mmCIF file of C-alpha atoms in Angstrom:
data_model
loop_
_atom_site.group_PDB
_atom_site.id
_atom_site.type_symbol
_atom_site.label_atom_id
_atom_site.label_comp_id
_atom_site.label_asym_id
_atom_site.label_seq_id
_atom_site.Cartn_x
_atom_site.Cartn_y
_atom_site.Cartn_z
ATOM 1 C CA ALA A 1 133.241 110.128 -17.783
ATOM 2 C CA GLN A 2 131.304 106.925 -18.191
ATOM 3 C CA SER A 3 127.696 106.282 -17.261
ATOM 4 C CA VAL A 4 124.946 103.768 -17.808
ATOM 5 C CA ALA A 5 121.174 104.064 -17.613
ATOM 6 C CA GLN A 6 118.600 101.365 -17.074
ATOM 7 C CA PRO A 7 115.335 103.169 -17.796
ATOM 8 C CA GLU A 8 113.021 100.543 -16.306
ATOM 9 C CA ASP A 9 112.967 99.790 -12.590
ATOM 10 C CA GLN A 10 110.879 96.683 -13.239
ATOM 11 C CA VAL A 11 110.032 94.470 -16.194
ATOM 12 C CA ASN A 12 107.154 91.999 -16.068
ATOM 13 C CA VAL A 13 106.853 89.138 -18.542
ATOM 14 C CA ALA A 14 104.915 85.888 -18.736
ATOM 15 C CA GLU A 15 106.804 82.610 -18.692
ATOM 16 C CA GLY A 16 107.582 81.451 -22.219
ATOM 17 C CA ASN A 17 107.441 84.950 -23.681
ATOM 18 C CA PRO A 18 110.523 86.819 -24.914
ATOM 19 C CA LEU A 19 112.074 89.340 -22.569
ATOM 20 C CA THR A 20 114.106 92.507 -23.043
ATOM 21 C CA VAL A 21 115.880 94.505 -20.352
ATOM 22 C CA LYS A 22 117.090 97.867 -21.611
ATOM 23 C CA CYS A 23 120.446 99.574 -21.109
ATOM 24 C CA THR A 24 121.976 102.705 -22.620
ATOM 25 C CA TYR A 25 125.488 103.957 -21.986
ATOM 26 C CA SER A 26 127.761 106.942 -22.367
ATOM 27 C CA VAL A 27 131.551 106.805 -22.763
ATOM 28 C CA SER A 28 134.221 108.958 -24.367
ATOM 29 C CA GLY A 29 135.988 106.116 -26.136
ATOM 30 C CA ASN A 30 134.905 102.632 -27.091
ATOM 31 C CA PRO A 31 132.683 100.801 -24.615
ATOM 32 C CA TYR A 32 133.346 97.573 -22.774
ATOM 33 C CA LEU A 33 129.855 96.398 -21.744
ATOM 34 C CA PHE A 34 128.622 93.829 -19.243
ATOM 35 C CA TRP A 35 125.451 92.295 -17.879
ATOM 36 C CA TYR A 36 125.280 90.796 -14.395
ATOM 37 C CA VAL A 37 122.419 89.120 -12.516
ATOM 38 C CA GLN A 38 121.805 89.248 -8.773
ATOM 39 C CA TYR A 39 119.546 86.845 -6.908
ATOM 40 C CA PRO A 40 118.243 87.719 -3.413
ATOM 41 C CA ASN A 41 120.965 87.824 -0.768
ATOM 42 C CA ARG A 42 123.628 86.923 -3.309
ATOM 43 C CA GLY A 43 126.432 88.710 -5.121
ATOM 44 C CA LEU A 44 126.503 89.580 -8.802
ATOM 45 C CA GLN A 45 126.907 86.791 -11.338
ATOM 46 C CA PHE A 46 128.425 87.526 -14.736
ATOM 47 C CA LEU A 47 126.133 86.849 -17.731
ATOM 48 C CA LEU A 48 127.933 88.234 -20.776
ATOM 49 C CA LYS A 49 130.211 90.942 -22.110
ATOM 50 C CA TYR A 50 130.882 92.882 -25.293
ATOM 51 C CA ILE A 51 134.276 94.236 -26.334
ATOM 52 C CA THR A 52 134.387 94.170 -30.132
ATOM 53 C CA GLY A 53 133.107 92.021 -32.954
ATOM 54 C CA ASP A 54 129.658 90.628 -33.540
ATOM 55 C CA ASN A 55 126.953 92.952 -32.238
ATOM 56 C CA LEU A 56 124.949 90.005 -30.881
ATOM 57 C CA VAL A 57 126.629 88.502 -27.850
ATOM 58 C CA LYS A 58 125.551 85.182 -26.368
ATOM 59 C CA GLY A 59 125.939 84.492 -22.665
ATOM 60 C CA SER A 60 124.968 82.210 -19.834
ATOM 61 C CA TYR A 61 121.517 80.673 -19.200
ATOM 62 C CA GLY A 62 120.273 81.424 -22.734
ATOM 63 C CA PHE A 63 120.677 85.187 -22.448
ATOM 64 C CA GLU A 64 122.022 87.356 -25.241
ATOM 65 C CA ALA A 65 122.571 91.056 -25.716
ATOM 66 C CA GLU A 66 122.567 93.303 -28.763
ATOM 67 C CA PHE A 67 125.113 96.086 -29.053
ATOM 68 C CA ASN A 68 123.921 99.124 -31.027
ATOM 69 C CA LYS A 69 126.587 101.792 -31.409
ATOM 70 C CA SER A 70 124.373 104.414 -33.057
ATOM 71 C CA GLN A 71 121.815 104.175 -30.259
ATOM 72 C CA THR A 72 124.458 103.606 -27.564
ATOM 73 C CA SER A 73 122.431 100.688 -26.280
ATOM 74 C CA PHE A 74 123.157 97.187 -25.024
ATOM 75 C CA HIS A 75 119.799 95.531 -24.378
ATOM 76 C CA LEU A 76 119.610 92.129 -22.708
ATOM 77 C CA LYS A 77 117.314 89.576 -24.338
ATOM 78 C CA LYS A 78 116.065 86.035 -23.966
ATOM 79 C CA PRO A 79 113.733 84.270 -26.432
ATOM 80 C CA SER A 80 111.713 82.421 -23.793
ATOM 81 C CA ALA A 81 111.583 83.555 -20.167
ATOM 82 C CA LEU A 82 111.612 81.189 -17.193
ATOM 83 C CA VAL A 83 110.200 81.858 -13.730
ATOM 84 C CA SER A 84 113.706 81.162 -12.422
ATOM 85 C CA ASP A 85 114.986 84.159 -14.448
ATOM 86 C CA SER A 86 113.259 86.452 -11.927
ATOM 87 C CA ALA A 87 116.085 88.491 -10.397
ATOM 88 C CA LEU A 88 117.812 91.870 -10.450
ATOM 89 C CA TYR A 89 119.806 92.647 -13.605
ATOM 90 C CA PHE A 90 122.648 95.131 -13.823
ATOM 91 C CA CYS A 91 124.231 96.650 -16.897
ATOM 92 C CA ALA A 92 127.775 98.019 -16.573
ATOM 93 C CA VAL A 93 130.132 99.952 -18.825
ATOM 94 C CA ARG A 94 133.837 100.648 -18.882
ATOM 95 C CA ASP A 95 135.471 103.178 -21.170
ATOM 96 C CA MET A 96 138.220 101.385 -23.100
ATOM 97 C CA GLY A 97 139.891 104.722 -23.740
ATOM 98 C CA GLY A 98 139.835 105.833 -20.137
ATOM 99 C CA GLY A 99 142.509 105.422 -17.507
ATOM 100 C CA SER A 100 140.282 103.541 -15.079
ATOM 101 C CA TYR A 101 139.694 99.806 -15.192
ATOM 102 C CA ILE A 102 136.589 100.094 -13.062
ATOM 103 C CA PRO A 103 133.139 99.600 -14.610
ATOM 104 C CA THR A 104 130.191 101.821 -13.735
ATOM 105 C CA PHE A 105 126.975 99.988 -12.903
ATOM 106 C CA GLY A 106 123.401 100.980 -13.576
ATOM 107 C CA ARG A 107 120.751 101.075 -10.865
ATOM 108 C CA GLY A 108 119.411 97.691 -11.861
ATOM 109 C CA THR A 109 116.172 96.360 -13.339
ATOM 110 C CA SER A 110 113.995 93.918 -11.465
ATOM 111 C CA LEU A 111 112.771 91.196 -13.812
ATOM 112 C CA ILE A 112 109.619 89.385 -12.741
ATOM 113 C CA VAL A 113 108.544 86.364 -14.758
ATOM 114 C CA HIS A 114 104.977 85.278 -14.056
ATOM 115 C CA PRO A 115 103.972 81.601 -14.327
ATOM 116 C CA ASP B 1 137.572 75.774 -7.109
ATOM 117 C CA ALA B 2 136.488 78.224 -4.422
ATOM 118 C CA GLY B 3 135.026 81.467 -5.610
ATOM 119 C CA VAL B 4 135.178 84.791 -3.800
ATOM 120 C CA THR B 5 134.362 84.398 -0.108
ATOM 121 C CA GLN B 6 133.366 87.175 2.253
ATOM 122 C CA SER B 7 132.918 87.297 6.021
ATOM 123 C CA PRO B 8 130.861 87.899 7.982
ATOM 124 C CA THR B 9 127.596 87.551 6.049
ATOM 125 C CA HIS B 10 125.711 89.910 8.336
ATOM 126 C CA LEU B 11 126.805 92.537 10.834
ATOM 127 C CA ILE B 12 124.974 94.980 13.065
ATOM 128 C CA LYS B 13 126.777 98.026 14.447
ATOM 129 C CA THR B 14 125.838 101.333 16.055
ATOM 130 C CA ARG B 15 126.731 104.824 14.920
ATOM 131 C CA GLY B 16 130.310 105.838 15.651
ATOM 132 C CA GLN B 17 131.642 102.292 15.806
ATOM 133 C CA GLN B 18 134.258 100.791 13.532
ATOM 134 C CA VAL B 19 133.915 97.681 11.370
ATOM 135 C CA THR B 20 136.218 95.337 9.433
ATOM 136 C CA LEU B 21 134.994 93.204 6.546
ATOM 137 C CA ARG B 22 137.047 90.436 4.989
ATOM 138 C CA CYS B 23 137.411 88.976 1.508
ATOM 139 C CA SER B 24 139.294 86.055 -0.024
ATOM 140 C CA PRO B 25 139.604 86.272 -3.802
ATOM 141 C CA LYS B 26 138.919 83.523 -6.291
ATOM 142 C CA SER B 27 141.844 81.138 -6.691
ATOM 143 C CA GLY B 28 144.364 82.566 -9.146
ATOM 144 C CA HIS B 29 143.153 86.153 -8.790
ATOM 145 C CA ASP B 30 145.444 88.827 -7.398
ATOM 146 C CA THR B 31 143.272 91.949 -7.545
ATOM 147 C CA VAL B 32 140.436 92.823 -5.177
ATOM 148 C CA SER B 33 137.851 95.572 -5.549
ATOM 149 C CA TRP B 34 135.276 96.661 -2.988
ATOM 150 C CA TYR B 35 131.817 98.010 -3.756
ATOM 151 C CA GLN B 36 128.977 99.439 -1.681
ATOM 152 C CA GLN B 37 125.454 98.548 -2.774
ATOM 153 C CA ALA B 38 122.752 100.551 -1.051
ATOM 154 C CA LEU B 39 119.180 99.291 -1.145
ATOM 155 C CA GLY B 40 117.687 99.759 -4.592
ATOM 156 C CA GLN B 41 120.958 100.909 -6.117
ATOM 157 C CA GLY B 42 123.710 99.468 -8.230
ATOM 158 C CA PRO B 43 127.163 98.746 -6.801
ATOM 159 C CA GLN B 44 129.300 101.847 -6.177
ATOM 160 C CA PHE B 45 133.083 101.416 -6.426
ATOM 161 C CA ILE B 46 135.007 102.093 -3.211
ATOM 162 C CA PHE B 47 138.599 101.085 -4.056
ATOM 163 C CA GLN B 48 140.798 98.471 -5.683
ATOM 164 C CA TYR B 49 143.854 96.708 -4.268
ATOM 165 C CA TYR B 50 146.692 95.133 -6.225
ATOM 166 C CA GLU B 51 150.167 94.169 -5.018
ATOM 167 C CA GLU B 52 149.114 95.214 -1.508
ATOM 168 C CA GLU B 53 148.522 98.808 -2.567
ATOM 169 C CA GLU B 54 145.394 100.856 -3.204
ATOM 170 C CA ARG B 55 145.431 101.390 -6.973
ATOM 171 C CA GLN B 56 142.172 103.209 -7.623
ATOM 172 C CA ARG B 57 139.615 104.870 -5.405
ATOM 173 C CA GLY B 58 136.029 105.913 -5.881
ATOM 174 C CA ASN B 59 134.239 108.866 -4.332
ATOM 175 C CA PHE B 60 134.256 107.676 -0.712
ATOM 176 C CA PRO B 61 135.572 109.510 2.356
ATOM 177 C CA ASP B 62 138.746 108.609 4.210
ATOM 178 C CA ARG B 63 136.647 106.792 6.805
ATOM 179 C CA PHE B 64 136.779 103.951 4.307
ATOM 180 C CA SER B 65 140.170 102.265 4.209
ATOM 181 C CA GLY B 66 141.517 98.913 3.199
ATOM 182 C CA HIS B 67 144.362 96.514 3.144
ATOM 183 C CA GLN B 68 145.581 93.653 0.997
ATOM 184 C CA PHE B 69 147.688 90.837 2.377
ATOM 185 C CA PRO B 70 150.461 88.840 0.661
ATOM 186 C CA ASN B 71 147.999 85.988 0.013
ATOM 187 C CA TYR B 72 145.824 88.504 -1.922
ATOM 188 C CA SER B 73 143.016 88.523 0.654
ATOM 189 C CA SER B 74 141.704 91.914 1.620
ATOM 190 C CA GLU B 75 139.992 93.850 4.379
ATOM 191 C CA LEU B 76 137.667 96.838 4.230
ATOM 192 C CA ASN B 77 137.624 99.057 7.300
ATOM 193 C CA VAL B 78 135.027 101.714 7.997
ATOM 194 C CA ASN B 79 135.473 104.129 10.920
ATOM 195 C CA ALA B 80 132.955 106.392 12.633
ATOM 196 C CA LEU B 81 129.992 104.556 11.167
ATOM 197 C CA LEU B 82 127.002 106.575 9.983
ATOM 198 C CA LEU B 83 123.440 105.429 9.425
ATOM 199 C CA GLY B 84 124.043 105.950 5.700
ATOM 200 C CA ASP B 85 126.773 103.304 5.712
ATOM 201 C CA SER B 86 124.071 100.638 5.959
ATOM 202 C CA ALA B 87 124.429 98.618 2.758
ATOM 203 C CA LEU B 88 125.574 95.386 1.159
ATOM 204 C CA TYR B 89 129.353 95.453 0.769
ATOM 205 C CA LEU B 90 130.577 93.419 -2.165
ATOM 206 C CA CYS B 91 134.067 92.183 -2.859
ATOM 207 C CA ALA B 92 135.094 91.360 -6.416
ATOM 208 C CA SER B 93 138.289 89.752 -7.625
ATOM 209 C CA SER B 94 139.996 89.626 -11.009
ATOM 210 C CA LEU B 95 143.132 88.218 -12.654
ATOM 211 C CA ASN B 96 144.745 91.663 -12.674
ATOM 212 C CA PRO B 97 143.633 95.299 -12.296
ATOM 213 C CA SER B 98 142.252 95.403 -15.831
ATOM 214 C CA GLY B 99 140.899 91.862 -15.771
ATOM 215 C CA GLN B 100 137.266 91.379 -16.695
ATOM 216 C CA PRO B 101 134.831 90.117 -15.823
ATOM 217 C CA GLN B 102 135.139 90.564 -12.100
ATOM 218 C CA HIS B 103 133.951 87.709 -9.883
ATOM 219 C CA PHE B 104 131.794 88.786 -6.953
ATOM 220 C CA GLY B 105 131.291 87.357 -3.509
ATOM 221 C CA ASP B 106 127.883 87.184 -1.850
ATOM 222 C CA GLY B 107 128.604 90.259 0.220
ATOM 223 C CA THR B 108 128.395 91.397 3.819
ATOM 224 C CA ARG B 109 125.115 92.999 4.876
ATOM 225 C CA LEU B 110 126.012 95.841 7.269
ATOM 226 C CA SER B 111 123.238 97.422 9.313
ATOM 227 C CA ILE B 112 123.854 100.548 11.384
ATOM 228 C CA LEU B 113 121.492 101.268 14.282
#
């Protein structure tokens, strides 16, 4: 079975400060990890993914994520937050060793960037 | 290049009715997946269609059914609507069943009265 946890319902950060949105996962095999962003009344937009290779993955809009196998984490980061980054962020995982191609999504973390 | 399009954007139904939601995948994509996103939750997988057949299914009752057409577009049908079916229904397309990342449409907001 595969699962993902986003321990924070909401993250507040001041504009210009670094931000981190946390994600931990559980899979039987190797993980295929994703981050998506959702703006109000919109669908999910892909930010970045990790399959193998460098543990630091760079994505869209200046976001990056750090894969940590020992801690089974895949935290989303950005060096300097923008007010326009305020949105709902979803982490997702797919077990590369499983028979299903379908990722499991977390419950989401609301990011609020204050001016 | 058109992305994933869904119709209608909003829909209001009453308990016991039936509803059909529609999705056109991104150009070049042949696989469509449907998700239900309840308020305050992440997307929950309903089923995936490829080559006009249901390939995988999540933990949803038989009231939820679907179809894929030769042009790869898809429909989601829900019978005997319950209040708990109120949610945002998202369609996602991909190059093939294992293709990642999936590309999502903006969803259909279904409200059950």
